[in-house]
CSV table of C-alpha atoms in Angstrom, one decimal:
chain,number,residue,atom,x,y,z
A,7,MET,CA,-16.9,30.6,3.0
A,8,SER,CA,-17.6,33.6,5.1
A,9,THR,CA,-16.6,36.2,2.6
A,10,ASN,CA,-17.4,39.7,1.4
A,11,SER,CA,-19.4,40.3,-1.8
A,12,GLY,CA,-16.3,41.1,-3.7
A,13,GLU,CA,-14.8,37.7,-3.0
A,14,LYS,CA,-18.0,36.0,-3.9
A,15,THR,CA,-18.2,37.8,-7.2
A,16,GLY,CA,-14.5,37.0,-7.9
A,17,TRP,CA,-15.1,33.3,-7.6
A,18,SER,CA,-18.2,33.5,-9.8
A,19,THR,CA,-16.2,35.4,-12.4
A,20,HIS,CA,-13.6,32.7,-12.2
A,21,ALA,CA,-16.1,29.8,-12.6
A,22,SER,CA,-16.2,29.5,-16.3
A,23,GLU,CA,-12.4,29.5,-16.7
A,24,TYR,CA,-12.1,26.9,-14.0
A,25,ALA,CA,-14.8,24.7,-15.4
A,26,ASN,CA,-13.2,24.7,-18.8
A,27,ARG,CA,-9.6,24.1,-17.9
A,28,GLY,CA,-8.8,23.9,-14.2
A,29,VAL,CA,-11.1,21.2,-13.1
A,30,GLU,CA,-9.1,18.3,-14.6
A,31,PHE,CA,-6.1,19.4,-12.5
A,32,THR,CA,-7.8,19.4,-9.1
A,33,GLN,CA,-9.9,16.3,-10.0
A,34,ALA,CA,-6.7,14.4,-10.6
A,35,PHE,CA,-5.9,14.8,-6.9
A,36,ALA,CA,-9.4,14.4,-5.7
A,37,VAL,CA,-9.9,11.0,-7.3
A,38,ASP,CA,-7.2,9.2,-5.2
A,39,ALA,CA,-8.4,10.7,-2.0
A,40,ILE,CA,-12.1,9.9,-2.8
A,41,ARG,CA,-11.3,6.3,-3.7
A,42,GLY,CA,-9.7,5.9,-0.3
A,43,ALA,CA,-12.7,7.4,1.4
A,44,VAL,CA,-15.1,5.2,-0.4
A,45,GLN,CA,-13.0,2.1,0.5
A,46,SER,CA,-12.9,3.2,4.2
A,47,TYR,CA,-16.6,3.8,4.3
A,48,GLY,CA,-17.3,0.3,2.8
A,49,SER,CA,-14.9,-1.3,5.3
A,50,LYS,CA,-16.6,0.4,8.2
A,51,THR,CA,-20.1,-0.6,7.2
A,52,ASN,CA,-19.1,-4.2,6.5
A,53,LYS,CA,-17.2,-4.4,9.8
A,54,ASP,CA,-20.2,-3.3,11.7
A,55,GLY,CA,-22.4,-5.9,9.9
A,56,ARG,CA,-24.4,-3.2,8.3
A,57,THR,CA,-25.5,-2.7,4.7
A,58,CYS,CA,-24.8,0.7,3.1
A,59,PRO,CA,-27.9,2.9,3.2
A,60,SER,CA,-29.8,3.4,0.0
A,61,PRO,CA,-29.3,6.0,-1.2
A,62,ILE,CA,-25.7,6.7,0.0
A,63,ARG,CA,-25.9,10.2,1.3
A,64,CYS,CA,-23.1,12.4,0.0
A,65,LEU,CA,-22.1,16.0,0.5
A,66,ASP,CA,-19.5,18.1,-1.4
A,67,VAL,CA,-18.6,21.3,0.5
A,68,ALA,CA,-17.1,24.2,-1.4
A,69,ALA,CA,-17.9,22.2,-4.4
A,70,GLY,CA,-16.9,24.7,-7.0
A,71,THR,CA,-17.8,23.4,-10.5
A,72,GLY,CA,-18.1,19.8,-9.2
A,73,ALA,CA,-14.7,18.1,-9.6
A,74,ALA,CA,-15.0,16.2,-6.3
A,75,ALA,CA,-18.8,15.7,-6.5
A,76,PHE,CA,-18.7,14.0,-9.9
A,77,ALA,CA,-15.5,12.0,-9.0
A,78,LEU,CA,-17.3,10.7,-5.9
A,79,ILE,CA,-20.4,9.7,-7.9
A,80,ASP,CA,-18.2,7.9,-10.5
A,81,GLU,CA,-16.4,6.1,-7.8
A,82,LEU,CA,-19.6,4.9,-6.2
A,83,CYS,CA,-21.4,4.0,-9.4
A,84,SER,CA,-18.9,3.2,-12.2
A,85,ASP,CA,-19.0,-0.6,-11.4
A,86,LYS,CA,-22.6,-0.5,-10.2
A,87,SER,CA,-24.5,1.9,-12.4
A,88,GLU,CA,-27.7,1.1,-10.6
A,89,SER,CA,-26.3,2.3,-7.2
A,90,ALA,CA,-28.5,4.9,-5.5
A,91,VAL,CA,-26.7,8.1,-4.4
A,92,SER,CA,-28.0,11.3,-3.1
A,93,MET,CA,-25.5,14.2,-3.6
A,94,ILE,CA,-25.8,17.6,-2.1
A,95,ALA,CA,-23.2,20.0,-3.7
A,96,THR,CA,-22.7,23.3,-1.8
A,97,ASP,CA,-20.8,26.5,-2.5
A,98,PHE,CA,-21.2,30.1,-1.6
A,99,SER,CA,-20.7,31.1,-5.3
A,100,ASP,CA,-23.8,30.9,-7.4
A,101,GLY,CA,-21.5,31.2,-10.5
A,102,MET,CA,-19.7,28.0,-9.5
A,103,LEU,CA,-22.9,26.1,-8.9
A,104,GLU,CA,-24.3,27.2,-12.2
A,105,GLN,CA,-21.3,25.7,-14.0
A,106,LEU,CA,-21.9,22.5,-11.9
A,107,LYS,CA,-25.6,22.3,-12.7
A,108,GLU,CA,-24.8,22.5,-16.5
A,109,GLN,CA,-22.8,19.3,-16.3
A,110,ILE,CA,-25.3,17.2,-14.4
A,111,PRO,CA,-27.2,15.8,-17.4
A,112,SER,CA,-24.0,14.5,-19.2
A,113,LYS,CA,-22.1,13.4,-16.1
A,114,VAL,CA,-24.9,12.0,-14.0
A,115,THR,CA,-28.4,11.9,-15.4
A,116,HIS,CA,-27.6,10.0,-18.6
A,117,LYS,CA,-25.2,7.6,-16.9
A,118,TYR,CA,-26.6,6.8,-13.5
A,119,PRO,CA,-30.4,6.5,-13.3
A,120,ASN,CA,-30.5,6.3,-9.5
A,121,VAL,CA,-28.3,9.3,-8.6
A,122,ASN,CA,-29.8,12.6,-7.6
A,123,VAL,CA,-27.7,15.8,-7.4
A,124,GLU,CA,-29.0,18.9,-5.6
A,125,THR,CA,-27.1,22.2,-5.4
A,126,ARG,CA,-27.3,24.6,-2.4
A,127,GLU,CA,-25.8,28.0,-2.0
A,128,LEU,CA,-24.3,27.6,1.5
A,129,ASP,CA,-21.4,29.1,3.5
A,130,MET,CA,-19.0,26.2,4.4
A,131,HIS,CA,-18.9,27.6,7.9
A,132,LYS,CA,-22.6,27.2,8.4
A,133,LEU,CA,-24.1,24.1,6.8
A,134,GLU,CA,-27.3,24.8,8.6
A,135,ASP,CA,-29.5,23.1,6.1
A,136,ILE,CA,-27.7,19.8,6.7
A,137,PRO,CA,-28.9,17.8,9.8
A,138,ASP,CA,-26.6,16.2,12.3
A,139,ASP,CA,-25.4,12.7,11.5
A,140,SER,CA,-27.0,12.7,8.1
A,141,ILE,CA,-24.1,12.3,5.6
A,142,ASP,CA,-22.3,9.1,4.8
A,143,ILE,CA,-19.4,10.5,2.6
A,144,CYS,CA,-18.3,14.2,2.6
A,145,THR,CA,-15.7,15.8,0.4
A,146,MET,CA,-14.1,19.2,0.3
A,147,SER,CA,-11.6,19.7,-2.5
A,148,PHE,CA,-9.2,22.6,-2.0
A,149,GLY,CA,-11.7,24.8,-0.1
A,150,ILE,CA,-10.4,24.7,3.5
A,151,MET,CA,-7.5,27.0,2.7
A,152,PHE,CA,-9.9,29.8,2.0
A,153,ALA,CA,-11.9,29.5,5.2
A,154,LYS,CA,-12.1,32.4,7.5
A,155,ASP,CA,-12.5,30.0,10.4
A,156,PRO,CA,-11.2,26.6,9.4
A,157,PHE,CA,-11.9,25.1,12.9
A,158,GLU,CA,-15.6,25.9,12.4
A,159,VAL,CA,-15.6,24.3,9.0
A,160,ILE,CA,-14.1,21.1,10.4
A,161,ARG,CA,-16.6,21.1,13.2
A,162,GLU,CA,-19.5,21.5,10.7
A,163,VAL,CA,-18.2,18.6,8.5
A,164,HIS,CA,-17.8,16.5,11.6
A,165,ARG,CA,-21.3,17.4,12.9
A,166,VAL,CA,-23.1,16.2,9.7
A,167,LEU,CA,-21.2,12.9,9.4
A,168,SER,CA,-23.2,9.8,10.3
A,169,PRO,CA,-21.6,7.4,12.9
A,170,GLN,CA,-20.1,5.3,10.0
A,171,GLY,CA,-19.5,8.4,7.8
A,172,VAL,CA,-16.2,9.4,6.2
A,173,ALA,CA,-15.0,12.8,5.2
A,174,VAL,CA,-12.0,13.7,3.0
A,175,ILE,CA,-10.5,17.2,2.9
A,176,LEU,CA,-7.8,18.2,0.4
A,177,THR,CA,-5.5,21.2,0.4
A,178,TRP,CA,-2.4,22.2,-1.5
A,179,SER,CA,1.0,21.6,-0.1
A,180,TRP,CA,2.8,23.1,-3.1
A,181,ASN,CA,1.6,24.4,-6.4
A,182,SER,CA,3.8,25.6,-9.2
A,183,ILE,CA,1.3,28.1,-10.4
A,184,SER,CA,1.6,30.0,-7.1
A,185,SER,CA,5.4,29.8,-7.4
A,186,ASP,CA,5.4,31.2,-10.9
A,187,LEU,CA,3.1,34.1,-9.8
A,188,GLN,CA,5.3,34.8,-6.8
A,189,GLU,CA,8.2,35.3,-9.2
A,190,ALA,CA,6.0,37.3,-11.6
A,191,ALA,CA,4.9,39.6,-8.8
A,192,LEU,CA,8.5,40.2,-7.9
A,193,ASP,CA,9.3,40.8,-11.6
A,194,GLN,CA,6.5,43.4,-11.8
A,195,GLY,CA,7.5,45.1,-8.6
A,196,LYS,CA,4.4,44.1,-6.6
A,197,ILE,CA,6.5,42.5,-3.8
A,198,ALA,CA,9.9,43.3,-2.5
A,199,LYS,CA,10.9,39.6,-2.0
A,200,LEU,CA,9.4,36.2,-2.8
A,201,THR,CA,8.4,35.5,0.8
A,202,ASP,CA,6.1,38.6,0.8
A,203,PHE,CA,3.3,36.5,-0.7
A,204,LYS,CA,2.3,33.0,-0.2
A,205,LEU,CA,-1.0,31.3,-0.7
A,206,PRO,CA,-2.5,30.3,2.8
A,207,PRO,CA,-2.2,26.5,2.4
A,208,LEU,CA,1.5,26.7,1.7
A,209,THR,CA,2.0,28.1,5.2
A,210,ASP,CA,-1.0,27.0,7.2
A,211,TYR,CA,-2.2,23.5,6.2
A,212,GLY,CA,0.3,22.1,3.7
A,213,ASN,CA,1.9,19.6,6.1
A,214,GLU,CA,0.7,16.7,8.2
A,215,HIS,CA,1.3,18.2,11.6
A,216,ASN,CA,-0.8,21.3,10.8
A,217,LEU,CA,-3.7,19.4,9.3
A,218,ARG,CA,-3.8,17.0,12.3
A,219,THR,CA,-3.6,19.9,14.7
A,220,LEU,CA,-6.4,21.7,12.9
A,221,ALA,CA,-8.7,18.6,13.1
A,222,LEU,CA,-7.8,17.8,16.8
A,223,GLU,CA,-8.4,21.4,17.9
A,224,ALA,CA,-11.8,21.3,16.1
A,225,GLY,CA,-12.8,18.3,18.3
A,226,VAL,CA,-12.1,15.3,16.1
A,227,LYS,CA,-10.6,12.3,17.9
A,228,SER,CA,-7.0,11.3,16.9
A,229,SER,CA,-8.2,7.8,16.2
A,230,ASP,CA,-10.6,9.1,13.6
A,231,LEU,CA,-7.9,10.9,11.6
A,232,SER,CA,-5.5,10.0,8.9
A,233,VAL,CA,-3.4,12.2,6.5
A,234,SER,CA,-1.9,11.2,3.2
A,235,TYR,CA,0.3,13.0,0.6
A,236,THR,CA,-0.2,13.0,-3.2
A,237,GLN,CA,2.1,14.4,-5.9
A,238,LYS,CA,1.0,14.9,-9.5
A,239,GLY,CA,2.6,16.4,-12.6
A,240,GLY,CA,2.4,16.4,-16.3
A,241,PHE,CA,-0.3,19.1,-16.7
A,242,SER,CA,0.3,21.6,-19.4
A,243,PHE,CA,-1.9,24.7,-19.6
A,244,PRO,CA,-2.1,27.4,-22.3
A,245,ILE,CA,-0.4,30.7,-21.1
A,246,PRO,CA,-3.6,32.8,-21.7
A,247,PHE,CA,-5.5,30.5,-19.3
A,248,LEU,CA,-2.8,30.9,-16.6
A,249,VAL,CA,-2.9,34.7,-17.1
A,250,SER,CA,-6.6,34.7,-16.7
A,251,VAL,CA,-6.3,32.6,-13.5
A,252,ALA,CA,-3.8,35.1,-12.1
A,253,ASN,CA,-6.2,38.0,-12.6
A,254,THR,CA,-9.6,36.3,-11.7
A,255,ASN,CA,-8.8,33.7,-9.0
A,256,PRO,CA,-9.5,35.4,-5.7
A,257,GLY,CA,-6.6,33.4,-4.1
A,258,PHE,CA,-4.2,35.8,-5.9
A,259,ALA,CA,-6.2,38.9,-5.1
A,260,GLU,CA,-3.4,40.2,-2.9
A,261,ILE,CA,-1.0,40.6,-5.8
A,262,ALA,CA,-3.4,40.9,-8.7
A,263,PRO,CA,-4.1,42.4,-11.2
A,264,PHE,CA,-1.0,41.6,-13.2
A,265,ASP,CA,-0.2,43.4,-16.4
A,266,GLU,CA,-1.4,40.8,-18.9
A,267,LYS,CA,1.3,41.5,-21.6
A,268,GLN,CA,4.1,41.4,-19.0
A,269,LEU,CA,2.8,38.2,-17.4
A,270,THR,CA,2.4,36.5,-20.8
A,271,THR,CA,6.0,37.3,-21.7
A,272,PHE,CA,7.2,36.2,-18.3
A,273,LEU,CA,5.4,32.8,-18.4
A,274,THR,CA,6.2,32.2,-22.0
A,275,ALA,CA,9.9,32.6,-21.3
A,276,LYS,CA,9.5,29.9,-18.6
A,277,GLY,CA,7.3,27.6,-20.6
A,278,ASP,CA,7.1,25.4,-23.6
A,279,ARG,CA,5.2,25.1,-26.9
A,280,ASP,CA,2.4,22.7,-27.8
A,281,ALA,CA,2.0,20.8,-31.0
A,282,ASN,CA,0.6,23.9,-32.7
A,283,GLY,CA,3.4,26.1,-31.5
A,284,ASP,CA,1.3,27.9,-28.9
A,285,PRO,CA,2.9,28.8,-25.6
A,286,THR,CA,2.1,26.5,-22.6
A,287,ARG,CA,3.4,26.1,-19.1
A,288,TYR,CA,3.9,22.9,-17.2
A,289,VAL,CA,2.1,22.7,-13.9
A,290,GLY,CA,2.8,20.3,-11.0
A,291,ALA,CA,1.7,20.2,-7.4
A,292,THR,CA,1.6,18.3,-4.2
A,293,ALA,CA,-1.4,18.0,-1.9
A,294,MET,CA,-2.4,16.8,1.6
A,295,SER,CA,-5.5,14.8,2.2
A,296,LEU,CA,-7.1,14.7,5.6
A,297,ARG,CA,-9.6,11.9,6.2
A,298,ILE,CA,-12.0,12.0,9.1
A,299,GLY,CA,-13.9,8.9,10.2
């Protein structure tokens, strides 16, 4: 992202909380989209009578703590542990990348001997370290919605794809966390009405028309585009985690900080209890997936 230092620090501060709790939520959406991208890539290479390159060259843009990067590696290698994969995971937040690097031994090195993961601190708008036509599979999981210039991000992703390459970009269409925090902001007098605050993807990219238009205006051919819709539910998070997300995730900076005691009371009243009697809140969401290539 092209961001100021405060935003960068905010994401780094949020990294530990996200790695501990939030990653399973976003990864649930990423897995389906990644599986489709891998299948599409395999079909394209087989159709052209080519063999997949070795290693398969992968890129995860706005990688965060690695949800999509590790899901892609698993998809490529789970049935063929000897598969060779070269993964570059990029993010502008060094804190996020540090969390990702800590997981490489357990999630990659000890499982897949021919997989190499490299991290690079890069702005998603300027993937200048990545040559043209050099990536076979590219992922971006819930990063495009924070881009200052999403058209430039799409152009960069398109630029680095190989002729048979495939990219998949996910964004939220609806997320119950943001809905809860809209109501909490109203409850705490931070906004005058619910529509005074919405996360960007809910208004900008959370539907098929807007996603297609974004890619087309960035120069991607209509024949190279497809959009799919995914809905997931059943995730229950501790209230303290959601309170922390509200006050550390830069996506909510416009209405944060929340009074922690008030927000805890508000979310607890809307939530449930786990087996130990601790307050939790059910979270559901829908997402759009844009595939290029």
